Coordinates of C-alpha atoms and ligand atoms in Angstrom, one line a residue:
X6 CA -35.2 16.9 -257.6
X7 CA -36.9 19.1 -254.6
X8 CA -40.1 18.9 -252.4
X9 CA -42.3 19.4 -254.4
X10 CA -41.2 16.5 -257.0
X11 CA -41.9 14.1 -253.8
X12 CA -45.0 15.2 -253.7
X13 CA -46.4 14.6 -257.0
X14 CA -44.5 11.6 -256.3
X15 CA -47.2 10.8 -253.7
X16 CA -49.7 11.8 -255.3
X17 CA -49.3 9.7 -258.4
X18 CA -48.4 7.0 -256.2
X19 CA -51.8 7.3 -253.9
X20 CA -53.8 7.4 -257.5
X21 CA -52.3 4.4 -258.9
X22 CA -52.7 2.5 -255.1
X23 CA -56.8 3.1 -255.5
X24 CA -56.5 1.2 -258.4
X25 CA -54.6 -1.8 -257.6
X26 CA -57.7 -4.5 -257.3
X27 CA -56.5 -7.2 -255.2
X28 CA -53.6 -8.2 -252.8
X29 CA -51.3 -9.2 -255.9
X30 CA -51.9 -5.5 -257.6
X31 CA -50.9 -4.3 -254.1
X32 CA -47.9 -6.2 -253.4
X33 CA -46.5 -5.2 -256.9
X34 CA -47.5 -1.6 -256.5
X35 CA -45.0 -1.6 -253.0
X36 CA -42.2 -3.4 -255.5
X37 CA -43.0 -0.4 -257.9
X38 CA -42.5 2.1 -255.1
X39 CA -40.5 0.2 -251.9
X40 CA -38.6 -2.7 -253.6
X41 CA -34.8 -2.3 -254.3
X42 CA -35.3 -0.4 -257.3
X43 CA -38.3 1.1 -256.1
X44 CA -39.0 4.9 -257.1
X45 CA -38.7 5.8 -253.3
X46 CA -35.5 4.0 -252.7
X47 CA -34.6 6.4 -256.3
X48 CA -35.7 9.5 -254.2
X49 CA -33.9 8.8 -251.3
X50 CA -30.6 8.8 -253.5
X51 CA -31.0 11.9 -255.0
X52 CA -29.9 13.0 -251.1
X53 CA -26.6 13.7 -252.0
X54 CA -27.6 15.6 -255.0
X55 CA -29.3 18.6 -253.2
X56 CA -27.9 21.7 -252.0
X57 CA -26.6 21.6 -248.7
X58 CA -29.2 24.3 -247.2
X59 CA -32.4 22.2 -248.5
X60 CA -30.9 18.7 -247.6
X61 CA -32.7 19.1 -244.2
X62 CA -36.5 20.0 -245.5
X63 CA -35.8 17.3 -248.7
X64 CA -35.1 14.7 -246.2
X65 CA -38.1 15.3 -244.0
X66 CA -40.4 15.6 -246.5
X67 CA -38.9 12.3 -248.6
X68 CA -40.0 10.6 -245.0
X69 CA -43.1 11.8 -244.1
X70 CA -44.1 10.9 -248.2
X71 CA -42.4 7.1 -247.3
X72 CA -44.4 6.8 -243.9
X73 CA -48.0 8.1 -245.6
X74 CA -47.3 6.0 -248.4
X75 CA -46.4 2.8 -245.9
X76 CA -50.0 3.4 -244.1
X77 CA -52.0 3.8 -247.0
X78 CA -50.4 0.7 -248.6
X79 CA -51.0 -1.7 -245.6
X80 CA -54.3 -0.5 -244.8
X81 CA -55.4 -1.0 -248.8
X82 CA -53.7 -4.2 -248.2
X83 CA -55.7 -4.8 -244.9
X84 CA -58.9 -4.5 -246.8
X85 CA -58.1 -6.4 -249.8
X86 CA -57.5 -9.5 -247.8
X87 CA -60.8 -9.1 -246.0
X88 CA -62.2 -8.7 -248.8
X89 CA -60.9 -11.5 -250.4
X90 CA -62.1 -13.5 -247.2
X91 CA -65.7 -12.4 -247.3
X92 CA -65.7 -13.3 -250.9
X93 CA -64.1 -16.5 -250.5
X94 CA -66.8 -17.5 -247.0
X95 CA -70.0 -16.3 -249.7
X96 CA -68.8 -18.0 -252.5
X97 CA -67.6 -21.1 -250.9
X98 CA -69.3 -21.2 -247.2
X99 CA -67.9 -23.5 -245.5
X100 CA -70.3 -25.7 -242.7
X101 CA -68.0 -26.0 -239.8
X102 CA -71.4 -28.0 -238.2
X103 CA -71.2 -31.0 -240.4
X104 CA -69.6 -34.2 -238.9
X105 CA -66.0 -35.3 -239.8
X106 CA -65.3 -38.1 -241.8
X107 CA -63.9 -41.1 -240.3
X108 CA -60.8 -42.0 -241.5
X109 CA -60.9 -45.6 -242.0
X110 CA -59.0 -48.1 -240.4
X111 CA -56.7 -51.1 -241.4
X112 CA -56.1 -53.8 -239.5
X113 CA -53.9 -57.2 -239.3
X114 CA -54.2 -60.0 -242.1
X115 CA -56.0 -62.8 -240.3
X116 CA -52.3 -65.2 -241.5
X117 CA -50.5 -62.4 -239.9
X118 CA -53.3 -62.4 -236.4
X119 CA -52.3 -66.2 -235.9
X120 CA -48.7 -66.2 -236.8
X121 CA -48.2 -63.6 -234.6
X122 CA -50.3 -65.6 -231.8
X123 CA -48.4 -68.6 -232.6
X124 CA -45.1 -66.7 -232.5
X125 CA -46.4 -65.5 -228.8
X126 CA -47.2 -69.1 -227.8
X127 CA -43.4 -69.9 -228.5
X128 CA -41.2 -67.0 -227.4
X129 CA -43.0 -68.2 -223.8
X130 CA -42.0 -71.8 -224.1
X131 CA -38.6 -70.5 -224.5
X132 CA -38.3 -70.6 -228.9
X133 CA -36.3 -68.2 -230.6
X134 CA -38.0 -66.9 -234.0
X135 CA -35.4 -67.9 -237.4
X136 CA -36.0 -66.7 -241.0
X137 CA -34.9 -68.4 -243.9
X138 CA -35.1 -68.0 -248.0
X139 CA -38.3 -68.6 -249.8
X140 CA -36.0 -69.6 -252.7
X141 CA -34.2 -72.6 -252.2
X142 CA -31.7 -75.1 -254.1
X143 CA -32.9 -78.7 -254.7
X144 CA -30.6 -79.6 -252.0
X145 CA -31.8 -77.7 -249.3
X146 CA -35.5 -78.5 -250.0
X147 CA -34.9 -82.4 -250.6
X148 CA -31.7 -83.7 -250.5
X149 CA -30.2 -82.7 -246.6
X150 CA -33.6 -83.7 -246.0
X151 CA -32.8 -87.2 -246.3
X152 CA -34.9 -87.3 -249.9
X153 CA -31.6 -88.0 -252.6
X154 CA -32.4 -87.5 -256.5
X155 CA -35.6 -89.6 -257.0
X156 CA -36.4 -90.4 -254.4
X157 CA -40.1 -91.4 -254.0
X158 CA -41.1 -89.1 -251.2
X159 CA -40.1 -85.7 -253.3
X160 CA -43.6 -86.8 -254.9
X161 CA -45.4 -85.5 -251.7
X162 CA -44.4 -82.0 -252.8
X163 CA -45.7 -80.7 -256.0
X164 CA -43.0 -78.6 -256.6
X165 CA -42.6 -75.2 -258.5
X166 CA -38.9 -75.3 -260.4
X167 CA -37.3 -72.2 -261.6
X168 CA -35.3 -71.6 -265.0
X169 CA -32.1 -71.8 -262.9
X170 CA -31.2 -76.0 -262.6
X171 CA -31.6 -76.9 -259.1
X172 CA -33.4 -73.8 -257.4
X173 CA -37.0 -74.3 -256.7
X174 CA -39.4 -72.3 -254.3
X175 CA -39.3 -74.0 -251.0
X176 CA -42.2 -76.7 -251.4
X177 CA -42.2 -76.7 -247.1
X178 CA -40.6 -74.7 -244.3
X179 CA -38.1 -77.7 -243.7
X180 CA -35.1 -76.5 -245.4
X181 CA -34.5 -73.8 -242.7
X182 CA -33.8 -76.6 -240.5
X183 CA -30.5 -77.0 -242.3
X184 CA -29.9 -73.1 -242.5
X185 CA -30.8 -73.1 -238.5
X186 CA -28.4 -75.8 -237.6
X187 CA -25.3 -74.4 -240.1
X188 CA -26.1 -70.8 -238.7
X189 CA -25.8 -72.4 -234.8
X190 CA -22.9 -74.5 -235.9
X191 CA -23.1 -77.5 -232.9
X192 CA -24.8 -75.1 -230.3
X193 CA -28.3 -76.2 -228.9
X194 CA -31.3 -75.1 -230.8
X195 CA -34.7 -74.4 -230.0
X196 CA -36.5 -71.9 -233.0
X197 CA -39.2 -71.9 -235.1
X198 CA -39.3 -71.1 -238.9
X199 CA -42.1 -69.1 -240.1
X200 CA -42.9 -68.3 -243.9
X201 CA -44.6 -68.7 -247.3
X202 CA -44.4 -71.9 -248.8
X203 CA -45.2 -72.5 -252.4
X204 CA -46.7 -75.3 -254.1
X205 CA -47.6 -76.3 -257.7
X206 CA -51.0 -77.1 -257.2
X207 CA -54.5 -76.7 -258.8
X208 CA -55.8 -74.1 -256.9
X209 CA -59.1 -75.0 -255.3
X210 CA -61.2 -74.3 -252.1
X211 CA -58.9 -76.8 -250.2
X212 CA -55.4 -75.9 -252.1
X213 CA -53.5 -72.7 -252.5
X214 CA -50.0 -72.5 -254.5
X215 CA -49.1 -70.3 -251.8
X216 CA -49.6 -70.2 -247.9
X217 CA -47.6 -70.2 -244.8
X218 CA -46.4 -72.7 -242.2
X219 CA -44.7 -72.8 -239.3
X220 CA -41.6 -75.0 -238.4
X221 CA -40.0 -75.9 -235.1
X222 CA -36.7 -77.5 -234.2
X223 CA -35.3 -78.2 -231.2
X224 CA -32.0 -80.1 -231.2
X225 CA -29.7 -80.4 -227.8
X226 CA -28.8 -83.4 -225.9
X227 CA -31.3 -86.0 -224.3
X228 CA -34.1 -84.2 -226.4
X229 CA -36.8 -87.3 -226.8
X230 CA -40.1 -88.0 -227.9
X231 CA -41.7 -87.0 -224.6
X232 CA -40.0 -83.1 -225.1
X233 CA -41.8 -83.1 -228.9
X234 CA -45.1 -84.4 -226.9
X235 CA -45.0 -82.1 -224.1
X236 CA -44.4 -79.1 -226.4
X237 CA -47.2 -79.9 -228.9
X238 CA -49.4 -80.1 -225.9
X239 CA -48.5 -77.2 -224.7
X240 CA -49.1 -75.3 -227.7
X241 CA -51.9 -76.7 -228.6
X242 CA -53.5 -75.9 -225.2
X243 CA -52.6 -72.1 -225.6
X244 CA -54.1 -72.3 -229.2
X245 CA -57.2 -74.1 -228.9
X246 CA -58.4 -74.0 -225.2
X247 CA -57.0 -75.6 -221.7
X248 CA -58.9 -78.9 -222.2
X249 CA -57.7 -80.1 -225.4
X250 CA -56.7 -83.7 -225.4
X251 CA -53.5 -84.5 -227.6
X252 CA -53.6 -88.0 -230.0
X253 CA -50.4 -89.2 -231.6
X254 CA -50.8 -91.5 -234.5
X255 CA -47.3 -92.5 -236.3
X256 CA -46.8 -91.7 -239.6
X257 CA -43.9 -91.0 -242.6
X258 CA -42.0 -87.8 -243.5
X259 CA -38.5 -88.5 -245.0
X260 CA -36.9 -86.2 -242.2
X261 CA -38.0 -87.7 -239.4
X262 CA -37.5 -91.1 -237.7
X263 CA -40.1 -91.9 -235.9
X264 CA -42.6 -89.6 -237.5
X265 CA -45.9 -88.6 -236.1
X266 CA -48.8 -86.6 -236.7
X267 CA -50.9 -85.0 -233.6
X268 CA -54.2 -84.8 -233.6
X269 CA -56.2 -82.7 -231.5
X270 CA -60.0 -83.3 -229.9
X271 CA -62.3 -80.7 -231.0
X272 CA -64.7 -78.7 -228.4
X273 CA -68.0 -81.0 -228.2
X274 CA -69.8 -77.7 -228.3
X275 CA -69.1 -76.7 -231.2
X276 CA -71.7 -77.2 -233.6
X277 CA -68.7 -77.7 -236.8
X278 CA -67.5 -80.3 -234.8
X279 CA -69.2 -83.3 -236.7
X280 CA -68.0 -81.6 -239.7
X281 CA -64.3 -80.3 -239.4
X282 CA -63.6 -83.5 -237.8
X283 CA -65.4 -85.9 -240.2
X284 CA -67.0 -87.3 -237.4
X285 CA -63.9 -88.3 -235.6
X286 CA -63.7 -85.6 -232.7
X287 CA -60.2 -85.7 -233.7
X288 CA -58.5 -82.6 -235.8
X289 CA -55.1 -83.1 -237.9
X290 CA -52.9 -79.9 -236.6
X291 CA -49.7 -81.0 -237.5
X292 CA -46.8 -83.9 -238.9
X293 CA -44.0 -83.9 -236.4
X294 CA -41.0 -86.7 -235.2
X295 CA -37.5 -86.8 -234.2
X296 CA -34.8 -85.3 -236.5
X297 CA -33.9 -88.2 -239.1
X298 CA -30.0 -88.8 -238.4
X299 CA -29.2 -87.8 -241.5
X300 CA -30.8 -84.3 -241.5
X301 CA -28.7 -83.8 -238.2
X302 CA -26.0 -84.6 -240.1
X303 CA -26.6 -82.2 -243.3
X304 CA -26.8 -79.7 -240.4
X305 CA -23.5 -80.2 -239.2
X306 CA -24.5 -81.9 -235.7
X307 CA -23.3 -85.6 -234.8
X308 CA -26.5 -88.4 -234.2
X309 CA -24.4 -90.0 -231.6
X310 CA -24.0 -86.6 -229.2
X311 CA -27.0 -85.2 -229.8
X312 CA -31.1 -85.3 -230.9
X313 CA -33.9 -83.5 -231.6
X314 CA -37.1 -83.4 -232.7
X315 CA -38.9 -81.3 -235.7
X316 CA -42.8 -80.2 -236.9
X317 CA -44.5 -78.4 -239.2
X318 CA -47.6 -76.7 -238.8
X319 CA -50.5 -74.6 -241.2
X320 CA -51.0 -71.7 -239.6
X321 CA -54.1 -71.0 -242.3
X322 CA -55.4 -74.3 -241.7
X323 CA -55.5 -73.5 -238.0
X324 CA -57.3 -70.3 -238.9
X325 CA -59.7 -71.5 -241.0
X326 CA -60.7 -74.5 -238.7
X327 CA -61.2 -72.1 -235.5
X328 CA -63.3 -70.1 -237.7
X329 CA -64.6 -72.7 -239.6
X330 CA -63.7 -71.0 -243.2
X331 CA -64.1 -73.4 -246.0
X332 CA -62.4 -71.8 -248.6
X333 CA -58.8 -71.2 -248.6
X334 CA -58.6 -68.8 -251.5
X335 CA -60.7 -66.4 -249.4
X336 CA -57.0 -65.3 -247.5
X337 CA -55.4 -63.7 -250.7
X338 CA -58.1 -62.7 -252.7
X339 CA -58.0 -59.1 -251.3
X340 CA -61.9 -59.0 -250.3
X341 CA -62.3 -56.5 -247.9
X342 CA -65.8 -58.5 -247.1
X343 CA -63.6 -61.7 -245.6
X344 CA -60.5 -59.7 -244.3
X345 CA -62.4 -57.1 -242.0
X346 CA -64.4 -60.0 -239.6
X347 CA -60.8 -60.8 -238.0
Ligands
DAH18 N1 -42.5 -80.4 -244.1 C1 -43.7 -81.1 -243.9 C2 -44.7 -80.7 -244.9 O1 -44.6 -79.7 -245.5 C3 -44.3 -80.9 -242.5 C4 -43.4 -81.5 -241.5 C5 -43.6 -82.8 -241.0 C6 -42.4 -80.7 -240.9 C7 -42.8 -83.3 -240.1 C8 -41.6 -81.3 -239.9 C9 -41.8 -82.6 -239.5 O2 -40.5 -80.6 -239.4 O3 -41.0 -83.2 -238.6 O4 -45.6 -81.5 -245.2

């Protein structure tokens, strides 16, 4: 190999880089001629094959033909990208003018708005937040509960049973009671138990076969009547306005002894009122009482040391009196129409 066969070298290599069309043709043509089997890697080796005398004037030319050959080759590659570029801006113009779309935003379940106001209300009255199983045993949901096999009250909860004997969906957030007072073994307690309940209803604008509620216990010494009062009232302040007047009326729930149920007085200003409240003025937001001694006693705690007292709330029911929502199978139907006023 001499000079001279570099140079034909360059020329054929020039020729064939005029033809190469676009950026890929280009970056193969450099593999052809630069890549490690490249023809001017070839060249190069043929060094050590020349006679000593025209090593010097092979080597300069082999390097001058690799440096013209490097310029031509980026500035045909130069070009072919711009070309490409002003092809792609005519074919395809792009109007950088138009206004952006707006990505659209989610935003809280209206159950998960008011549970989370009602877990706010109680963190600051000093409750700690407990979860328990959705998936219960018979025992958990009726039995500790002071309800034994057949007894009457189980009929208050229509009840969904699974194929496994004795394990039923929790019919009520009760059964966490007993979870609460195992898990704090004879400590005080002061929690509430939030989650979806399930129920084996016929679903209709005033039943669901699912929804949440909200449980409290608080079990220590002295705890009375007056604690369960006080609390509610507070709450129910926080939740429904600083005027709200608090009504106790007595009432049954296995678990409890005495058992309650608290009314609330609804806003004379609001123009539902006559209507939410039947024409009372008085709003159901709750079933409540002291802890039955029994219950204490599935939980591990002794009647004689210590009391407590116990209530369940509807969070949904709350939600859908403030809002005055008549329909409860709006909150899981998925219409973006109800879900996006909250
Ligand atoms: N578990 C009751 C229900 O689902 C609600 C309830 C009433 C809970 C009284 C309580 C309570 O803790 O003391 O209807």
């Amino acid at each position: 190999m001499a000079t001279d066969d570099l140079r034909r070298l360059e020329a054929q290599a020039l020729e064939q880089l005029q033809q190469c069309s676009d950026e890929a043709a280009l970056r193969a043509w450099n593999t052809h001629y630069f890549g490690d089997n490249g023809l001017m890697k070839a060249a190069f080796g043929k060094l050590k094959e020349i006679p000593k005398e025209q090593k010097a004037a092979f080597g300069a030319e082999a390097n001058r033909v690799k440096a013209a050959l490097t310029e031509a080759y980026e500035k045909a590659l130069a070009a072919a990208k711009e070309r490409a570029l002003q092809i792609s801006l005519t074919t395809n113009p792009l109007d950088v003018t138009l206004p952006g779309r707006m990505p659209r935003r989610g935003r809280l379940h209206p159950a998960t708005q008011i549970l989370r106001q009602i877990y706010a209300i109680f963190a600051d009255l000093g409750f700690q937040i407990y979860r328990t199983r959705e998936v219960e045993t018979d025992a958990m949901n009726f039995e500790y509960l002071n309800m034994p096999a057949h007894h009457p009250a189980r009929d208050m909860w229509d009840t969904f049973f699974t194929t496994t004997p004795n394990v039923v969906l929790r019919t009520h957030t009760s059964p966490g009671q007993i979870h609460v007072m195992r898990a704090a073994a004879g400590r005080p307690i002061r929690v509430i138990l939030p989650g979806m309940c399930y129920r084996n209803e016929a679903i209709s604008t005033r039943s669901e076969i699912q929804f949440y509620q909200v449980e409290g216990l608080v079990v220590g010494e002295g705890v009375t009547m007056a604690d369960l009062k006080g609390t509610i009232t507070a709450f129910a302040r926080r939740m429904f306005g600083p005027d709200r007047q608090v009504r106790i009326r007595s009432s049954y729930f296995p678990f409890t002894e005495p058992s309650i149920e608290v009314d609330i007085d609804w806003p004379h200003d609001d123009p539902n009122r006559d209507r939410l409240t039947k024409g009372t003025g008085w709003l159901e937001i709750l079933g409540a009482g002291m802890v039955h001694p029994n219950v204490l006693r599935a939980g591990g705690y002794d009647p004689q040391k210590v009391t407590g007292f116990a209530f369940g709330m509807g969070p949904q029911r709350m939600l859908m009196l403030q809002h005055a929502i008549d329909d409860i199978r709006l909150f899981w139907q998925n219409d973006l129409r109800f879900l996006q006023q909250f």
